[in-house]
Short mmCIF file of C-alpha atoms in Angstrom, two decimals:
data_model
loop_
_atom_site.label_atom_id
_atom_site.label_comp_id
_atom_site.label_asym_id
_atom_site.label_seq_id
_atom_site.Cartn_x
_atom_site.Cartn_y
_atom_site.Cartn_z
CA UNK B 1 18.39 5.27 -23.77
CA UNK B 2 18.20 2.61 -26.48
CA UNK B 3 19.73 0.03 -24.04
CA UNK B 4 17.15 0.93 -21.55
CA UNK B 5 14.27 0.47 -23.92
CA UNK B 6 15.68 -2.74 -25.21
CA UNK B 7 16.13 -4.07 -21.75
CA UNK B 8 12.42 -3.24 -20.81
CA UNK B 9 11.25 -4.89 -23.99
CA UNK B 10 13.30 -7.95 -23.21
CA UNK B 11 12.06 -8.26 -19.65
CA UNK B 12 8.47 -7.93 -20.89
CA UNK B 13 8.98 -10.47 -23.68
CA UNK B 14 10.29 -13.04 -21.19
CA UNK B 15 7.37 -12.31 -18.90
CA UNK B 16 4.92 -13.24 -21.74
CA UNK B 17 6.87 -16.29 -22.71
CA UNK B 18 6.82 -17.61 -19.19
CA UNK B 19 3.18 -17.28 -18.60
CA UNK B 20 1.65 -20.02 -16.43
CA UNK B 21 -1.42 -20.91 -14.59
CA UNK B 22 -1.49 -21.24 -10.77
CA UNK B 23 -2.78 -24.18 -9.16
CA UNK B 24 -4.83 -24.33 -5.90
CA UNK B 25 -2.46 -24.08 -2.98
CA UNK B 26 0.18 -22.16 -4.81
CA UNK B 27 1.93 -19.53 -2.59
CA UNK B 28 3.85 -16.28 -3.64
CA UNK B 29 5.64 -13.92 -1.29
CA UNK B 30 6.37 -10.43 -2.41
CA UNK B 31 8.81 -8.20 -0.50
CA UNK B 32 8.31 -4.66 -1.67
CA UNK B 33 9.27 -0.97 -1.43
CA UNK B 34 7.32 2.06 -2.39
CA UNK B 35 6.62 5.65 -2.40
CA UNK B 36 3.53 6.87 -0.51
CA UNK B 37 1.44 9.99 0.02
CA UNK B 38 -1.05 10.31 2.90
CA UNK B 39 -3.29 13.11 4.29
CA UNK B 40 -5.74 13.52 7.09
CA UNK B 41 -9.34 14.01 6.25
CA UNK B 42 -11.74 15.87 8.47
CA UNK B 43 -15.19 15.73 6.94
CA UNK B 44 -14.84 17.64 3.52
CA UNK B 45 -11.53 19.30 4.58
CA UNK B 46 -8.23 17.54 4.39
CA UNK B 47 -4.58 18.37 5.10
CA UNK B 48 -1.81 18.45 2.40
CA UNK B 49 -0.40 15.08 1.79
CA UNK B 50 2.95 14.04 3.11
CA UNK B 51 5.38 11.68 1.44
CA UNK B 52 7.20 8.64 2.85
CA UNK B 53 8.80 5.26 2.02
CA UNK B 54 6.52 2.20 2.34
CA UNK B 55 8.11 -1.12 3.30
CA UNK B 56 6.82 -4.61 3.65
CA UNK B 57 5.93 -8.07 2.32
CA UNK B 58 2.71 -9.64 1.12
CA UNK B 59 1.75 -13.33 0.69
CA UNK B 60 -0.73 -14.67 -1.85
CA UNK B 61 -2.46 -17.97 -1.36
CA UNK B 62 -4.07 -19.11 -4.62
CA UNK B 63 -7.47 -20.88 -4.79
CA UNK B 64 -7.25 -21.25 -8.57
CA UNK B 65 -5.49 -19.20 -11.41
CA UNK B 66 -7.88 -16.27 -11.02
CA UNK B 67 -8.29 -15.80 -7.32
CA UNK B 68 -5.98 -15.57 -4.42
CA UNK B 69 -6.13 -14.21 -0.81
CA UNK B 70 -3.39 -11.69 -0.13
CA UNK B 71 -2.15 -10.65 3.39
CA UNK B 72 1.10 -9.61 4.95
CA UNK B 73 2.62 -6.65 6.90
CA UNK B 74 3.19 -3.10 5.67
CA UNK B 75 5.03 -0.29 7.41
CA UNK B 76 3.21 2.85 6.47
CA UNK B 77 3.85 6.51 7.09
CA UNK B 78 0.55 8.30 7.41
CA UNK B 79 -0.70 11.68 8.74
CA UNK B 80 -0.39 15.00 6.75
CA UNK B 81 0.88 18.46 6.62
CA UNK B 82 -0.98 21.68 7.42
CA UNK B 83 -0.65 25.33 8.52
CA UNK B 84 -1.61 26.42 12.00
CA UNK B 85 -3.24 29.80 12.98
CA UNK B 86 0.07 31.53 12.74
CA UNK B 87 0.71 30.03 9.24
CA UNK B 88 3.42 27.84 10.50
CA UNK B 89 3.78 24.57 8.55
CA UNK B 90 3.22 21.51 10.86
CA UNK B 91 3.37 17.80 10.03
CA UNK B 92 1.72 14.86 11.69
CA UNK B 93 4.13 11.83 11.24
CA UNK B 94 1.93 8.65 11.98
CA UNK B 95 3.74 5.44 11.63
CA UNK B 96 1.52 2.24 11.37
CA UNK B 97 1.97 -1.42 10.90
CA UNK B 98 -0.74 -2.54 8.69
CA UNK B 99 -2.02 -6.06 7.95
CA UNK B 100 -4.16 -5.96 4.64
CA UNK B 101 -6.55 -8.74 4.17
CA UNK B 102 -7.58 -8.57 0.34
CA UNK B 103 -9.23 -10.58 -2.29
CA UNK B 104 -6.96 -10.63 -5.29
CA UNK B 105 -8.45 -11.17 -8.83
CA UNK B 106 -5.89 -11.99 -11.50
CA UNK B 107 -7.10 -11.23 -14.97
CA UNK B 108 -5.86 -10.81 -18.56
CA UNK B 109 -5.09 -13.70 -20.86
CA UNK B 110 -1.85 -14.52 -19.08
CA UNK B 111 -3.16 -13.36 -15.68
CA UNK B 112 -0.38 -10.87 -15.27
CA UNK B 113 -2.74 -8.13 -14.12
CA UNK B 114 -4.38 -8.14 -10.60
CA UNK B 115 -7.11 -6.19 -8.88
CA UNK B 116 -7.23 -6.53 -5.13
CA UNK B 117 -9.68 -5.15 -2.49
CA UNK B 118 -10.38 -5.71 1.16
CA UNK B 119 -9.64 -4.24 4.62
CA UNK B 120 -6.53 -3.36 6.43
CA UNK B 121 -6.29 -3.17 10.28
CA UNK B 122 -3.40 -0.80 11.17
CA UNK B 123 -1.74 -0.41 14.48
CA UNK B 124 0.13 2.83 15.51
CA UNK B 125 3.87 2.29 16.08
CA UNK B 126 4.88 5.96 16.66
CA UNK B 127 3.38 9.36 16.35
CA UNK B 128 4.76 12.87 16.42
CA UNK B 129 3.94 16.41 15.33
CA UNK B 130 6.88 18.32 13.73
CA UNK B 131 6.92 22.04 13.81
CA UNK B 132 9.50 24.53 12.49
CA UNK B 133 11.24 24.54 15.84
CA UNK B 134 10.64 21.21 17.68
CA UNK B 135 9.12 17.80 17.46
CA UNK B 136 6.35 16.53 19.87
CA UNK B 137 5.57 13.00 20.52
CA UNK B 138 1.76 12.09 20.54
CA UNK B 139 0.23 9.81 23.00
CA UNK B 140 -2.68 7.53 23.09
CA UNK B 141 -4.67 10.46 24.39
CA UNK B 142 -4.11 12.23 21.17
CA UNK B 143 -4.19 9.44 18.53
CA UNK B 144 -5.91 6.16 18.68
CA UNK B 145 -3.65 3.18 18.47
CA UNK B 146 -5.89 1.22 16.09
CA UNK B 147 -7.59 2.08 12.84
CA UNK B 148 -9.42 0.20 10.12
CA UNK B 149 -9.24 1.06 6.53
CA UNK B 150 -10.55 0.01 3.09
CA UNK B 151 -7.72 -0.98 0.75
CA UNK B 152 -7.74 -1.64 -2.97
CA UNK B 153 -5.29 -1.56 -5.83
CA UNK B 154 -4.20 -2.78 -9.15
CA UNK B 155 -0.88 -4.36 -10.32
CA UNK B 156 1.00 -5.97 -13.15
CA UNK B 157 3.41 -8.79 -12.74
CA UNK B 158 6.47 -9.39 -15.09
CA UNK B 159 7.67 -12.98 -14.86
CA UNK B 160 11.31 -13.36 -15.14
CA UNK B 161 11.46 -17.06 -14.46
CA UNK B 162 8.94 -19.60 -13.25
CA UNK B 163 9.91 -18.87 -9.71
CA UNK B 164 10.55 -15.20 -9.80
CA UNK B 165 9.11 -11.90 -11.11
CA UNK B 166 8.61 -8.31 -10.66
CA UNK B 167 5.43 -6.66 -9.46
CA UNK B 168 4.50 -3.08 -10.21
CA UNK B 169 1.32 -1.85 -8.44
CA UNK B 170 -0.58 1.12 -6.97
CA UNK B 171 -2.37 0.71 -3.68
CA UNK B 172 -5.07 2.94 -2.14
CA UNK B 173 -6.20 3.31 1.54
CA UNK B 174 -9.27 4.95 2.77
CA UNK B 175 -9.72 5.10 6.64
CA UNK B 176 -13.01 3.94 7.91
CA UNK B 177 -12.41 4.75 11.59
CA UNK B 178 -11.60 7.86 13.47
CA UNK B 179 -8.12 8.27 14.58
CA UNK B 180 -8.57 11.32 16.73
CA UNK B 181 -8.64 11.06 20.56
CA UNK B 182 -7.84 14.71 21.27
CA UNK B 183 -11.16 16.33 20.32
CA UNK B 184 -14.68 15.65 18.90
CA UNK B 185 -13.50 16.04 15.37
CA UNK B 186 -13.58 12.83 13.23
CA UNK B 187 -10.26 12.43 11.35
CA UNK B 188 -9.38 9.73 9.02
CA UNK B 189 -6.27 8.74 7.20
CA UNK B 190 -6.27 8.46 3.40
CA UNK B 191 -3.69 7.93 0.90
CA UNK B 192 -1.86 5.83 -1.76
CA UNK B 193 1.40 4.11 -2.63
CA UNK B 194 3.19 3.15 -5.80
CA UNK B 195 5.32 0.02 -5.21
CA UNK B 196 7.96 -2.28 -6.76
CA UNK B 197 8.12 -5.80 -5.37
CA UNK B 198 9.90 -9.06 -6.04
CA UNK B 199 7.54 -11.95 -6.42
CA UNK B 200 8.80 -15.31 -5.17
CA UNK B 201 6.79 -18.42 -5.86
CA UNK B 202 7.41 -20.99 -3.11
#
């Protein structure tokens, strides 16, 4: 345990020592992996959240050392779990490719913290409902192939060298558009993810 604590302290110390300002035109790419939880919201009611692995990469283009534009591509598992009228547990597994477009504000004396906010168009790549006995593929007549969401999050970067660092962040997604094509109910995805990324300065 002492070795782990000393390692964390050492990494943090190196990060503070390597603080640097970003110039206009600086670019960072961040491959990342995370843990997510999403649910489907129908008015005031929502399903239980399901869990999944989030994979993707983002790119930050810096306008100065405080502001950057972040985009990229993220593979998200959305949907939710719920019980039907027979108390059977069902799960909607909705896989999306999301393209966030966020303003990213870097703050703190060393600009290690960031707060990002914007919109994320998402495109459905696969959809199924899982029951205790079988899986059923969902079609475009059940789930719309496109959704738009509000995205926002906060993160902290640990700089290991001038060209590489680690990013710890939490991201949140609130669906703005209806995903339901099956009935008149308005259903939206909502959820979060906690991520670890490797920040590479180009």
